[in-house]
PDB file of C-alpha atoms in Angstrom:
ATOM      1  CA  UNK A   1       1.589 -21.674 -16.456  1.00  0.00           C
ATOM      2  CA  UNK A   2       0.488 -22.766 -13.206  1.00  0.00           C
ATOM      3  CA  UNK A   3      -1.394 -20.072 -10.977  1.00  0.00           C
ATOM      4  CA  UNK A   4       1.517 -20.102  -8.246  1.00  0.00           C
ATOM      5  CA  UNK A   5       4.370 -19.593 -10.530  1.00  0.00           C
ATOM      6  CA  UNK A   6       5.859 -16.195 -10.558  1.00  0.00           C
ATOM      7  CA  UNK A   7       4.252 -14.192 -12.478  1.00  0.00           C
ATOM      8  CA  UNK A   8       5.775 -12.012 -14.802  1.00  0.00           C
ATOM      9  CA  UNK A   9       5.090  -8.882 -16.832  1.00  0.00           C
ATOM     10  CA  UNK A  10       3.174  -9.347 -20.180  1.00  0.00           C
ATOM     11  CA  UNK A  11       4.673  -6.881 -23.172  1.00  0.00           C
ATOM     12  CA  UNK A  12       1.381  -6.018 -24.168  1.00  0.00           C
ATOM     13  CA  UNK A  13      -0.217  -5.468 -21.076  1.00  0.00           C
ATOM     14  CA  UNK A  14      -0.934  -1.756 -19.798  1.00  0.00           C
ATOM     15  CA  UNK A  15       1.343  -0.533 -16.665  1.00  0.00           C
ATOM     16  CA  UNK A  16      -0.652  -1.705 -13.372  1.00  0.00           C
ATOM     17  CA  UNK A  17      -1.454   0.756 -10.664  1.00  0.00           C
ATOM     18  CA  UNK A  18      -1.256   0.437  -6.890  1.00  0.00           C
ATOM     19  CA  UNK A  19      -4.092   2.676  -4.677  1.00  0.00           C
ATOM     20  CA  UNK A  20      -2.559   2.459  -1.491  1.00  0.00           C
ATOM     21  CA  UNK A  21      -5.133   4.631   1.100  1.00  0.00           C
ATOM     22  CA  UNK A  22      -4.388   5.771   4.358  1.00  0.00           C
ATOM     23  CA  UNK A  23      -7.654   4.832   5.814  1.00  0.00           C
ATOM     24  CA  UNK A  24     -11.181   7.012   6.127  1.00  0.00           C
ATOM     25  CA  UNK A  25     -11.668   7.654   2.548  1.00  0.00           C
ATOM     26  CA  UNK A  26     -14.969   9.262   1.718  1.00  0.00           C
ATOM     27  CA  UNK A  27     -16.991   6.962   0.838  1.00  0.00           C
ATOM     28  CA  UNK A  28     -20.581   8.951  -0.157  1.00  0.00           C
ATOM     29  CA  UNK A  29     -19.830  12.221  -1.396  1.00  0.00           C
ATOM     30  CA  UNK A  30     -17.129  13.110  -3.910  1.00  0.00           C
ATOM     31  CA  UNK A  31     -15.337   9.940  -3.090  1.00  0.00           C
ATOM     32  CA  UNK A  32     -12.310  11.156  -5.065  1.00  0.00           C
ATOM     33  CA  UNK A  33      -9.996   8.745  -3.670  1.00  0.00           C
ATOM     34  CA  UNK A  34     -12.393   5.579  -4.548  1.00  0.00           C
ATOM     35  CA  UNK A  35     -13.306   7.515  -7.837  1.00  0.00           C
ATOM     36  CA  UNK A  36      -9.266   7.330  -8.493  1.00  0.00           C
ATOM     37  CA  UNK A  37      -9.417   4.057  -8.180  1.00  0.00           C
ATOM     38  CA  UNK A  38     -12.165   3.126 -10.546  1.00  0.00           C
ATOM     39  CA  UNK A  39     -10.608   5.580 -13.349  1.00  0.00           C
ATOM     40  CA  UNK A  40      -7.648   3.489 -13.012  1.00  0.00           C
ATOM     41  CA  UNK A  41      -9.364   0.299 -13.764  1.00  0.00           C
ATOM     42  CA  UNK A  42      -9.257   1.911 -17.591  1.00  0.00           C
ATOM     43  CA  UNK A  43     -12.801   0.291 -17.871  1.00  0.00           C
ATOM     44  CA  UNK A  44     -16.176   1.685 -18.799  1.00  0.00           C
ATOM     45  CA  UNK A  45     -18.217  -0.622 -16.238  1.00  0.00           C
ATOM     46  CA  UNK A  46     -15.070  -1.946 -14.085  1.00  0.00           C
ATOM     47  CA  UNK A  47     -15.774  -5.132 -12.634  1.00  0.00           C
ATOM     48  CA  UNK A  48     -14.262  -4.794  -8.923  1.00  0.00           C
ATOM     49  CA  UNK A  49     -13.644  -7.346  -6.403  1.00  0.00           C
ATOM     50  CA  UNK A  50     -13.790  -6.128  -2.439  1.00  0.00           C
ATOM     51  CA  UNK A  51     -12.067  -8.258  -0.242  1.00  0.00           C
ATOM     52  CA  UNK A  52     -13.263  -7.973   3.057  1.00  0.00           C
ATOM     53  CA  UNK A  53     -10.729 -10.349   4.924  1.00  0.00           C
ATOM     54  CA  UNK A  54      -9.209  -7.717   7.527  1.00  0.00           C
ATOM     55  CA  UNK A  55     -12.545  -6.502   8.704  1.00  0.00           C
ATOM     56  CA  UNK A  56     -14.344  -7.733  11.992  1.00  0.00           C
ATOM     57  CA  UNK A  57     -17.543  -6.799  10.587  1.00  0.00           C
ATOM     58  CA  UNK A  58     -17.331  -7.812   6.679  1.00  0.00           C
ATOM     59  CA  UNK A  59     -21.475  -7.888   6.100  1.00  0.00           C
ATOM     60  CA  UNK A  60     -21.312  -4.307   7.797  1.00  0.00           C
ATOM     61  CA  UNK A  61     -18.287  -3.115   4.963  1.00  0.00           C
ATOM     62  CA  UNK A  62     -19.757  -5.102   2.139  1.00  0.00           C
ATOM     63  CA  UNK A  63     -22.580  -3.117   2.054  1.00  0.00           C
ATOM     64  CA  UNK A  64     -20.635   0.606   2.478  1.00  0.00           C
ATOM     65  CA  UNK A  65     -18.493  -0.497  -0.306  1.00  0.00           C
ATOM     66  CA  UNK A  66     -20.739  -2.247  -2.770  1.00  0.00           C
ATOM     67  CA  UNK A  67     -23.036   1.233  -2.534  1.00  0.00           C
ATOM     68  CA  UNK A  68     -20.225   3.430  -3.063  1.00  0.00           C
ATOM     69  CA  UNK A  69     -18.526   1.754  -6.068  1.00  0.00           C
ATOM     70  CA  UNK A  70     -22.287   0.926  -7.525  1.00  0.00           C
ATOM     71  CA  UNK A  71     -22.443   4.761  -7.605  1.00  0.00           C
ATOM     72  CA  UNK A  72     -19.209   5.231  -8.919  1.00  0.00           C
ATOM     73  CA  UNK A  73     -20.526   2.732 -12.180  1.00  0.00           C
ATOM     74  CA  UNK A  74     -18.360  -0.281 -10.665  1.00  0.00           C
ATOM     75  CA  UNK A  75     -19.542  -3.653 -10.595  1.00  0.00           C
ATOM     76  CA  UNK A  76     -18.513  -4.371  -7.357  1.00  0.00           C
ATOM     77  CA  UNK A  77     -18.517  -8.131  -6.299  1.00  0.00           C
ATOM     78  CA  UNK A  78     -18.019  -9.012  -2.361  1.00  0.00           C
ATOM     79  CA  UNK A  79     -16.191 -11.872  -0.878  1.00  0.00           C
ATOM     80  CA  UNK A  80     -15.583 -12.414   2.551  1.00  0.00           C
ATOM     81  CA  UNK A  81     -13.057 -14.538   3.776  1.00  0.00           C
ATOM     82  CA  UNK A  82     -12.931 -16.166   7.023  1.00  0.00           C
ATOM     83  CA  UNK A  83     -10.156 -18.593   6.804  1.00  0.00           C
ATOM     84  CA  UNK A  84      -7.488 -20.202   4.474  1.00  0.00           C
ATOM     85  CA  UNK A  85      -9.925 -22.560   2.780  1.00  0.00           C
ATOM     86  CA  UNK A  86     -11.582 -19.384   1.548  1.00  0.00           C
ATOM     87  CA  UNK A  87      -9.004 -17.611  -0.314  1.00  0.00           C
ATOM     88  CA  UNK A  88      -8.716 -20.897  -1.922  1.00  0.00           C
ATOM     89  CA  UNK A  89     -12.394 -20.921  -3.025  1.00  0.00           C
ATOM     90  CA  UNK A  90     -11.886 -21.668  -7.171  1.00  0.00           C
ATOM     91  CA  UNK A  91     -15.061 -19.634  -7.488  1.00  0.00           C
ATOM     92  CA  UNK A  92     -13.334 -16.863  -5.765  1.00  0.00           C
ATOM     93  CA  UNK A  93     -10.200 -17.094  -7.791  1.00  0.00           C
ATOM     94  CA  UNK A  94     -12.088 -16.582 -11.128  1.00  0.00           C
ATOM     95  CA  UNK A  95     -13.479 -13.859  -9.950  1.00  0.00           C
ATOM     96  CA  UNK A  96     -10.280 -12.268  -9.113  1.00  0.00           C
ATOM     97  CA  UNK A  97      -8.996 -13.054 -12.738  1.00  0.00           C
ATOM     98  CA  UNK A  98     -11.356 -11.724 -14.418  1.00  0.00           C
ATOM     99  CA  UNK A  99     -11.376  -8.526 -12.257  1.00  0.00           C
ATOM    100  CA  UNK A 100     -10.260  -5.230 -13.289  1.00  0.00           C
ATOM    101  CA  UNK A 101      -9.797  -4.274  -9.996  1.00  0.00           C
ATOM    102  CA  UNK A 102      -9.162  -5.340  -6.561  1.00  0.00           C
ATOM    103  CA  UNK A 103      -9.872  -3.609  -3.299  1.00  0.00           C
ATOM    104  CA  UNK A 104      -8.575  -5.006  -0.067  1.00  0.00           C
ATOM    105  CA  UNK A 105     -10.537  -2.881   3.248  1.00  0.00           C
ATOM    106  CA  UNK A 106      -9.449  -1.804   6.502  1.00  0.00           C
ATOM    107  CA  UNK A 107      -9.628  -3.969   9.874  1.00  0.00           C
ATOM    108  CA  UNK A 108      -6.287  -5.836  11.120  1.00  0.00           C
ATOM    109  CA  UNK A 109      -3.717  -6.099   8.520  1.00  0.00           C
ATOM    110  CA  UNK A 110      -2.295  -9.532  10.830  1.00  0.00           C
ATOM    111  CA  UNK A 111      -5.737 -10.935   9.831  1.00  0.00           C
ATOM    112  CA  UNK A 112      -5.737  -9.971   6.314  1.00  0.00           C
ATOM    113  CA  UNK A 113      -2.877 -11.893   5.853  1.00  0.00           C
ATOM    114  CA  UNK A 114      -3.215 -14.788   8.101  1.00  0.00           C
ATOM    115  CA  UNK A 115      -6.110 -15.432   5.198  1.00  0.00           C
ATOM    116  CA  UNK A 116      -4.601 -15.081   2.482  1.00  0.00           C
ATOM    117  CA  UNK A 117      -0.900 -14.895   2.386  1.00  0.00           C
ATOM    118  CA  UNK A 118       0.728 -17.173   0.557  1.00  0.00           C
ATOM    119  CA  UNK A 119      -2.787 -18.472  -1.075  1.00  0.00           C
ATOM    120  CA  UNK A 120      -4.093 -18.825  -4.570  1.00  0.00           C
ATOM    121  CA  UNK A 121      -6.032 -15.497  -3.640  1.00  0.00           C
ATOM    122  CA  UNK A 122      -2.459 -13.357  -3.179  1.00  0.00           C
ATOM    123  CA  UNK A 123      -1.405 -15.612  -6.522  1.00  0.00           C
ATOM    124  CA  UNK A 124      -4.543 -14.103  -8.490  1.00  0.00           C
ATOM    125  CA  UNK A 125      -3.734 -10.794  -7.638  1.00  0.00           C
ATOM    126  CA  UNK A 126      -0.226 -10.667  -8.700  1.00  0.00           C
ATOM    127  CA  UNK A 127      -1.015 -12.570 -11.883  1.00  0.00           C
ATOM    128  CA  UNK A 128      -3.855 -10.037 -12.642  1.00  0.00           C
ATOM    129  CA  UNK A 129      -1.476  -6.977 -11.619  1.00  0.00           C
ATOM    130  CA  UNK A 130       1.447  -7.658 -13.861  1.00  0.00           C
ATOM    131  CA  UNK A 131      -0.050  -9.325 -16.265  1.00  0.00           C
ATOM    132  CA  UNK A 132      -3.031  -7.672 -17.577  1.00  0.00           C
ATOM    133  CA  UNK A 133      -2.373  -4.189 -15.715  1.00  0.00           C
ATOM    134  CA  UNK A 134      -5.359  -4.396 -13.174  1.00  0.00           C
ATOM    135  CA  UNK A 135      -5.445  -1.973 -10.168  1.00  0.00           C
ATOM    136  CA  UNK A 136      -4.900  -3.262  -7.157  1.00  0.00           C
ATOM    137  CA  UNK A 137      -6.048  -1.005  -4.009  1.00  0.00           C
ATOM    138  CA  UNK A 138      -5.793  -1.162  -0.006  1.00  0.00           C
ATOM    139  CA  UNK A 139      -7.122   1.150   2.707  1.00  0.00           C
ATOM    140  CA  UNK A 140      -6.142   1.128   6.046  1.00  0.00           C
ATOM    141  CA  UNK A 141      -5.118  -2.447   7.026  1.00  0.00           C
ATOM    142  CA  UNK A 142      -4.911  -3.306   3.101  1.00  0.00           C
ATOM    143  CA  UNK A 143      -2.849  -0.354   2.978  1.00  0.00           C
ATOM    144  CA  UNK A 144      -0.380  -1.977   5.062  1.00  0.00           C
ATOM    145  CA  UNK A 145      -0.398  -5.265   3.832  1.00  0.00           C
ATOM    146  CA  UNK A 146       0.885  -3.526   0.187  1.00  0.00           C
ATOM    147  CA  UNK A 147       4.595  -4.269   1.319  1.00  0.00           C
ATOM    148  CA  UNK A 148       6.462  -6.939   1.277  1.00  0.00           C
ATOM    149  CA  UNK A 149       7.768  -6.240   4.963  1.00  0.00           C
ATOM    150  CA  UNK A 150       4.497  -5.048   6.927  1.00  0.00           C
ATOM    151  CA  UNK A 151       4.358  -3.308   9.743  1.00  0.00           C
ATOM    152  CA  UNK A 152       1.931  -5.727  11.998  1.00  0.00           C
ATOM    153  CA  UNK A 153       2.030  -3.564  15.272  1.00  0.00           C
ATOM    154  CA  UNK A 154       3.526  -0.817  17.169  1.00  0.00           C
ATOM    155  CA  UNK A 155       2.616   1.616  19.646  1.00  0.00           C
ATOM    156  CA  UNK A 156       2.984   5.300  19.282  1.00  0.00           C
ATOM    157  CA  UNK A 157       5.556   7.638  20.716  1.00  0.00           C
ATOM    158  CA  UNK A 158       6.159  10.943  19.403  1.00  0.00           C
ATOM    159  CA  UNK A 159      10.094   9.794  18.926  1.00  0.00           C
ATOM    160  CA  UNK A 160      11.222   6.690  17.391  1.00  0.00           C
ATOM    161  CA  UNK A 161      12.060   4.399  20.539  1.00  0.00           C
ATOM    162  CA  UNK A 162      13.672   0.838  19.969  1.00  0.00           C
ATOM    163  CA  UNK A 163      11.479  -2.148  20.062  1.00  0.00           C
ATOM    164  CA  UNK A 164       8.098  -0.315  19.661  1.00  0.00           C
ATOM    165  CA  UNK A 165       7.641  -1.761  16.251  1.00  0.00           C
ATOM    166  CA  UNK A 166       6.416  -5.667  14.798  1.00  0.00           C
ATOM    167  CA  UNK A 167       7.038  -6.168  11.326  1.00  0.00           C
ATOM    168  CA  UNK A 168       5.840  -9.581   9.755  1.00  0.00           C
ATOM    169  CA  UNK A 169       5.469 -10.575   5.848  1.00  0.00           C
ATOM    170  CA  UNK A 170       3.031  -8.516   3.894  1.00  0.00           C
ATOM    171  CA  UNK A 171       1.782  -9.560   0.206  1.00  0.00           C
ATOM    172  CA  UNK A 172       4.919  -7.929  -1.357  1.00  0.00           C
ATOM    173  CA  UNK A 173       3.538  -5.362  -3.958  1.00  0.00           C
ATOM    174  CA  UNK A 174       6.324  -2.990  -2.582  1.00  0.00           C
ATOM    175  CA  UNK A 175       9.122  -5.079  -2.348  1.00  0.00           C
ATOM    176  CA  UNK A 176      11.392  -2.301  -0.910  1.00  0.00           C
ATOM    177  CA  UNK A 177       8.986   0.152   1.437  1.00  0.00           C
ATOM    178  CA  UNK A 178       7.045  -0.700   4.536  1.00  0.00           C
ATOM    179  CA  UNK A 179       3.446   1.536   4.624  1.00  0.00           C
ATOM    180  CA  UNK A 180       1.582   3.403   7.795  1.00  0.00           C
ATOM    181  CA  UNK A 181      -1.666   4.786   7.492  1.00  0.00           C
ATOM    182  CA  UNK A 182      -3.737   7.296   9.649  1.00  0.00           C
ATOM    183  CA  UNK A 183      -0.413   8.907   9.445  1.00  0.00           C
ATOM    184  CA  UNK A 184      -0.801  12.539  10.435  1.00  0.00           C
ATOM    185  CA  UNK A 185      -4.462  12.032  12.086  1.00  0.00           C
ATOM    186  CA  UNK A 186      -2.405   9.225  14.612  1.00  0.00           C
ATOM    187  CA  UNK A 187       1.154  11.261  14.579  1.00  0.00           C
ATOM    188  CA  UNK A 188       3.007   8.293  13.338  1.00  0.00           C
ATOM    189  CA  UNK A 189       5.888   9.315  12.352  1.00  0.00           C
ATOM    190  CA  UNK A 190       7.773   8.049  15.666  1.00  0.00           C
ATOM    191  CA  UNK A 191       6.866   4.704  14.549  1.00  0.00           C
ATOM    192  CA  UNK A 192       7.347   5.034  10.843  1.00  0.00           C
ATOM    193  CA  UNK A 193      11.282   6.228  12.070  1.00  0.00           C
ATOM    194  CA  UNK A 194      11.121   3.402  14.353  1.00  0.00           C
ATOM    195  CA  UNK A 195      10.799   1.461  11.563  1.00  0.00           C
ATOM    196  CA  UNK A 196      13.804   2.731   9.102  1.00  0.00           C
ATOM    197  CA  UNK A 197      15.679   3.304  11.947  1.00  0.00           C
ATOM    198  CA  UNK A 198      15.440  -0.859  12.415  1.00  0.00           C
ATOM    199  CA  UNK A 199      15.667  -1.142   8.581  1.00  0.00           C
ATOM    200  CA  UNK A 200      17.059   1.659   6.755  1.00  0.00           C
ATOM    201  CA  UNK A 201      16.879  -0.490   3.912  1.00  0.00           C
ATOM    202  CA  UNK A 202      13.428  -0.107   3.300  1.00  0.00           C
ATOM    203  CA  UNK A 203      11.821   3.402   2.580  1.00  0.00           C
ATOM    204  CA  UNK A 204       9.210   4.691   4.914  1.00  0.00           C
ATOM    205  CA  UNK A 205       5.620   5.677   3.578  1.00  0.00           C
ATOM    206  CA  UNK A 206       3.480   7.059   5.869  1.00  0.00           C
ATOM    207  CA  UNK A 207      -0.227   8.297   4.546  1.00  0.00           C
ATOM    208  CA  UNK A 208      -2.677  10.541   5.522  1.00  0.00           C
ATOM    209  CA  UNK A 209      -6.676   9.515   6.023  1.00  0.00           C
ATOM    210  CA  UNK A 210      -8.512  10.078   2.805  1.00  0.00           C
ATOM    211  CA  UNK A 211      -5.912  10.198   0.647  1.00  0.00           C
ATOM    212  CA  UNK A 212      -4.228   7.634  -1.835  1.00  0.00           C
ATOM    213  CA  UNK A 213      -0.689   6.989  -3.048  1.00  0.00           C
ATOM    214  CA  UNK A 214      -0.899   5.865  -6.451  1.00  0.00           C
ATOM    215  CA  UNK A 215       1.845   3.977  -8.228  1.00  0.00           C
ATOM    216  CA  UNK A 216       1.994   3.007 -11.842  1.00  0.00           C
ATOM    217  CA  UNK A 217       4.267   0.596 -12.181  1.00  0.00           C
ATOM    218  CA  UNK A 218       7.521   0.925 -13.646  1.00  0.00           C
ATOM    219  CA  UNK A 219       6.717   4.870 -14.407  1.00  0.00           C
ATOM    220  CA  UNK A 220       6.021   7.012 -11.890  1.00  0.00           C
ATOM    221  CA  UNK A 221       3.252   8.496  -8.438  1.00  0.00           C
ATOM    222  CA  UNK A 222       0.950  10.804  -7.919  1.00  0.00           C
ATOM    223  CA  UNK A 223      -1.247  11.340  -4.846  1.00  0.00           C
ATOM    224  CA  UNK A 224      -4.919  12.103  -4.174  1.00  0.00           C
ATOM    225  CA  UNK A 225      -6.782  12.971  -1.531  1.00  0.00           C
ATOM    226  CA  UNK A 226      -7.100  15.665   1.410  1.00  0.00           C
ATOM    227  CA  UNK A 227      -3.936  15.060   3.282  1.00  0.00           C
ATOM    228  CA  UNK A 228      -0.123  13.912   2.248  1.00  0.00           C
ATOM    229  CA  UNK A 229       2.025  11.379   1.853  1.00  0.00           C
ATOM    230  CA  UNK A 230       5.299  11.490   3.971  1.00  0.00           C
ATOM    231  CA  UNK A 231       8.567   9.448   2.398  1.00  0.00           C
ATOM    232  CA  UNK A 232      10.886   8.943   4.609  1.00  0.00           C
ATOM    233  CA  UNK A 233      14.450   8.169   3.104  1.00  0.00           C
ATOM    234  CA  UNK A 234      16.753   6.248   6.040  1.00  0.00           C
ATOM    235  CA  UNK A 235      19.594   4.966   3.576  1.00  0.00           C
ATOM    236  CA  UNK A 236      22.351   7.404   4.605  1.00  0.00           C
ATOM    237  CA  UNK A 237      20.860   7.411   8.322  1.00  0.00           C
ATOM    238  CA  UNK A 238      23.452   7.225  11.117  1.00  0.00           C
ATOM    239  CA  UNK A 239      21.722   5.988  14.695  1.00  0.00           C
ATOM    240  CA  UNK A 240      22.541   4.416  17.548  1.00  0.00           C
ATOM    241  CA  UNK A 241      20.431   2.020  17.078  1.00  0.00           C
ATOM    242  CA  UNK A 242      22.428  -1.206  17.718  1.00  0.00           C
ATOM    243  CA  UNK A 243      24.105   0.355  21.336  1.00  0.00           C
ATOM    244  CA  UNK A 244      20.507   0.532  22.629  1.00  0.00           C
ATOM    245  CA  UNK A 245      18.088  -1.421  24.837  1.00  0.00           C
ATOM    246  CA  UNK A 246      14.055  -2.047  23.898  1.00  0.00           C
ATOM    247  CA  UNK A 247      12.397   0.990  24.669  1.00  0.00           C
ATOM    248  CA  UNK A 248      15.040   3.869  24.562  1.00  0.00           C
ATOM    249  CA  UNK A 249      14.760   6.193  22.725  1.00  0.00           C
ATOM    250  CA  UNK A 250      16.623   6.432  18.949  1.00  0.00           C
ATOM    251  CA  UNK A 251      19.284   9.379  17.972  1.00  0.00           C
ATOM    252  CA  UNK A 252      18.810   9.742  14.131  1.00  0.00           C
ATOM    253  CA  UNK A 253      21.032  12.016  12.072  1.00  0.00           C
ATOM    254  CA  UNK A 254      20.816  12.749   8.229  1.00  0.00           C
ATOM    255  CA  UNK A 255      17.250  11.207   8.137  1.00  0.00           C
ATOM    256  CA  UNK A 256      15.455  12.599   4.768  1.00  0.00           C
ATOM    257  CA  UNK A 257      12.296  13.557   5.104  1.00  0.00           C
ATOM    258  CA  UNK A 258       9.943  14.409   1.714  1.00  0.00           C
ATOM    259  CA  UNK A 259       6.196  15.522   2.003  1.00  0.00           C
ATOM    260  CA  UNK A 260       4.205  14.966  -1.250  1.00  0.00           C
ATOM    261  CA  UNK A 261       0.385  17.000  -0.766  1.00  0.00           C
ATOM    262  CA  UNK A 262      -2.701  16.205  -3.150  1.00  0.00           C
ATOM    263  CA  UNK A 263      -1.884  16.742  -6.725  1.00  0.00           C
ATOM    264  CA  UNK A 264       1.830  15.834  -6.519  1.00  0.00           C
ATOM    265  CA  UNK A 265       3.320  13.692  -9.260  1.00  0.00           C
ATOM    266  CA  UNK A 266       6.590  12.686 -10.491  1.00  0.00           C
ATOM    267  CA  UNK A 267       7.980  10.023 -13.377  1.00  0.00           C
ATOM    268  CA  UNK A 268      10.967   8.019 -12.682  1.00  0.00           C
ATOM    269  CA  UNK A 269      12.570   9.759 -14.931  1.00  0.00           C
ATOM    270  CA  UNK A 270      12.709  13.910 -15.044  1.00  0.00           C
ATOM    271  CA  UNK A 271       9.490  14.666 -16.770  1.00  0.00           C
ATOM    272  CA  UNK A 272       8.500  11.097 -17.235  1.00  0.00           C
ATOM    273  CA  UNK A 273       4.853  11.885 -15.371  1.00  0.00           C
ATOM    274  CA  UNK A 274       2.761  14.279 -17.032  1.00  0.00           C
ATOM    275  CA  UNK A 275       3.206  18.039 -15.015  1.00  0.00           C
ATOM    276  CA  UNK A 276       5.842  16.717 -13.164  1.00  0.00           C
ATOM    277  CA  UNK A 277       7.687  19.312 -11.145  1.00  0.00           C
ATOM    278  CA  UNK A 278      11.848  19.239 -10.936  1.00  0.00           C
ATOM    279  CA  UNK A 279      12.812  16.705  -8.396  1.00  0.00           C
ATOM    280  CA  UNK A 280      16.111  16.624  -6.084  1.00  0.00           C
ATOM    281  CA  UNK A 281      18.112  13.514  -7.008  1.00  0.00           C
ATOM    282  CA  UNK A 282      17.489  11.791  -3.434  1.00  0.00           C
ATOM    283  CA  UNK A 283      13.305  12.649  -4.417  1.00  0.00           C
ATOM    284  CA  UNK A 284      13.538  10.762  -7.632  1.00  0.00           C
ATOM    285  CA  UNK A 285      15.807   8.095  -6.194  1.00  0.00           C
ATOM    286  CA  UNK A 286      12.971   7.564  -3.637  1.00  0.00           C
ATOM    287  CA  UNK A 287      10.051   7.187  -6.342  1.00  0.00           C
ATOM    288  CA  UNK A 288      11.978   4.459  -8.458  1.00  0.00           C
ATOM    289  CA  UNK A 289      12.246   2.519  -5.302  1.00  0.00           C
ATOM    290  CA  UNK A 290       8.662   2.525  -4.871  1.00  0.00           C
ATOM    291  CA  UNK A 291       7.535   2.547  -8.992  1.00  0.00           C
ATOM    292  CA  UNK A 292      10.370  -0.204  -9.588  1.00  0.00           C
ATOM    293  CA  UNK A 293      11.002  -2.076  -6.293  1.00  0.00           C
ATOM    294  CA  UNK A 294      14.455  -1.385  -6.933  1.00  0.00           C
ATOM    295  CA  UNK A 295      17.169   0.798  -5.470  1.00  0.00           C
ATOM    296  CA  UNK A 296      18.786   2.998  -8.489  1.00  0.00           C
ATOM    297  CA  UNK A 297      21.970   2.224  -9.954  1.00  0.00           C
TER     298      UNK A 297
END
């Protein structure tokens, strides 16, 4: 099968996992997030690929990121990627096969994906994902780029205002949810409601620095870290939305609003994730959305 066909899900292979970081994840003393990450590569000496597309500086994250996951037992292997040509390096794309894990860093999600959208890189990834259960992880920028509608640019306003918000195509690991990051640390959620307000068909993920939302695919989440993760559920939303001009301001009613802290996980399915707690109907709705890529039935 060709490398640019669709991949699909191998019955043998092991559920993959999505590490989708908020940005400033400790990266030298208990690294718990990164650790996370490594654990659920489900490999003794993890061979990890860092892509450092997004970054301005990608000697300057290379080396943070090559020392941390070398202390974490990783084998981490670098690439930076400074145009299209790049991401279709064949060297580069064996690597990524053969990886057990991929980690996207921070910078300017636009530029991430100006690289390697649509390339034999993006390709690898989903092949490796689905098919042999690799994790695949983002921070910051790469945290963004998760979705398959990313939020590109937006300024912040304490209330969701019409028009403050650029979305443009992401790499589509989250077909249904658009990502923010720094979310509490840069009081985002104005712009995350900006966002669902514009598209209430997608569900809003906002996440804090230093902490992870991790998905296994087709199961169930869990999240890591020092801060939260903040869902926000527009799909029964009433605004007024369409009756305004760029830059009012957006009246939202029956906007739903769940806060998952460090340690929270839930299945699917009622107990489907181990120590899962009772969830409200509209809770569990929200996590198959976001461990399927589907709405619920």
């Amino acid at each position: 099968m060709p490398l640019s066909s669709p991949p699909s899900p191998h019955p043998d292979a092991p559920p993959g996992h999505l590490v989708i970081i908020g940005g400033g994840e400790d990266r030298s003393q208990d690294m718990r997030v990164l650790r996370r990450f490594v654990e659920l590569t489900h490999a003794a000496s993890p061979k990890v690929v860092v892509l450092t597309a997004a970054s301005r500086e990608q000697d300057k994250v290379a080396e943070v990121y090559q020392h941390a996951f070398g202390l974490l037992g990783a084998k981490p292997m670098v690439f930076a990627m400074h145009n299209r040509q790049d991401a279709a390096d064949p060297q580069v794309i064996e690597h990524l096969l053969q990886a057990d894990g991929v980690f996207m860093t921070g910078g300017d999600q636009r530029k991430l994906l100006s690289i390697i959208g649509g390339t034999r890189t993006s390709a690898a990834m989903h092949r490796i994902y689905r098919e042999r259960g690799a994790c695949i992880a983002g921070t910051s920028a790469g945290a963004s780029a998760m979705s398959e509608h990313m939020l590109a640019e937006g300024w912040v306003n304490p209330h969701p205002q019409k028009g403050a918000v650029d979305l443009a195509a992401g790499l589509g690991f989250l077909p249904r949810a658009i990502v923010d990051q720094h979310f509490s640390e840069r009081q985002r959620l104005g712009r995350l409601l900006t966002v669902v307000a514009q598209n209430p068909y997608l569900l809003g993920v906002g996440i804090d620095e230093d902490t992870a939302l991790v998905i296994e695919r087709g199961l169930g989440l869990e999240v890591v870290g020092d801060g939260a993760v903040t869902l926000v559920d527009g799909r029964e939303m009433q605004s007024d939305f369409l009756e305004l001009y760029d830059r009012d301001l957006i009246e939202l009613h029956n906007v739903r609003l769940h806060l998952l802290p460090d340690g929270a996980r839930h299945g699917m399915q009622e107990g489907a994730a181990p120590d899962s707690s009772p969830m409200p109907q509209r809770l569990r709705e929200a996590v198959a959305i976001l461990c399927s890529g589907e709405y619920p039935a």
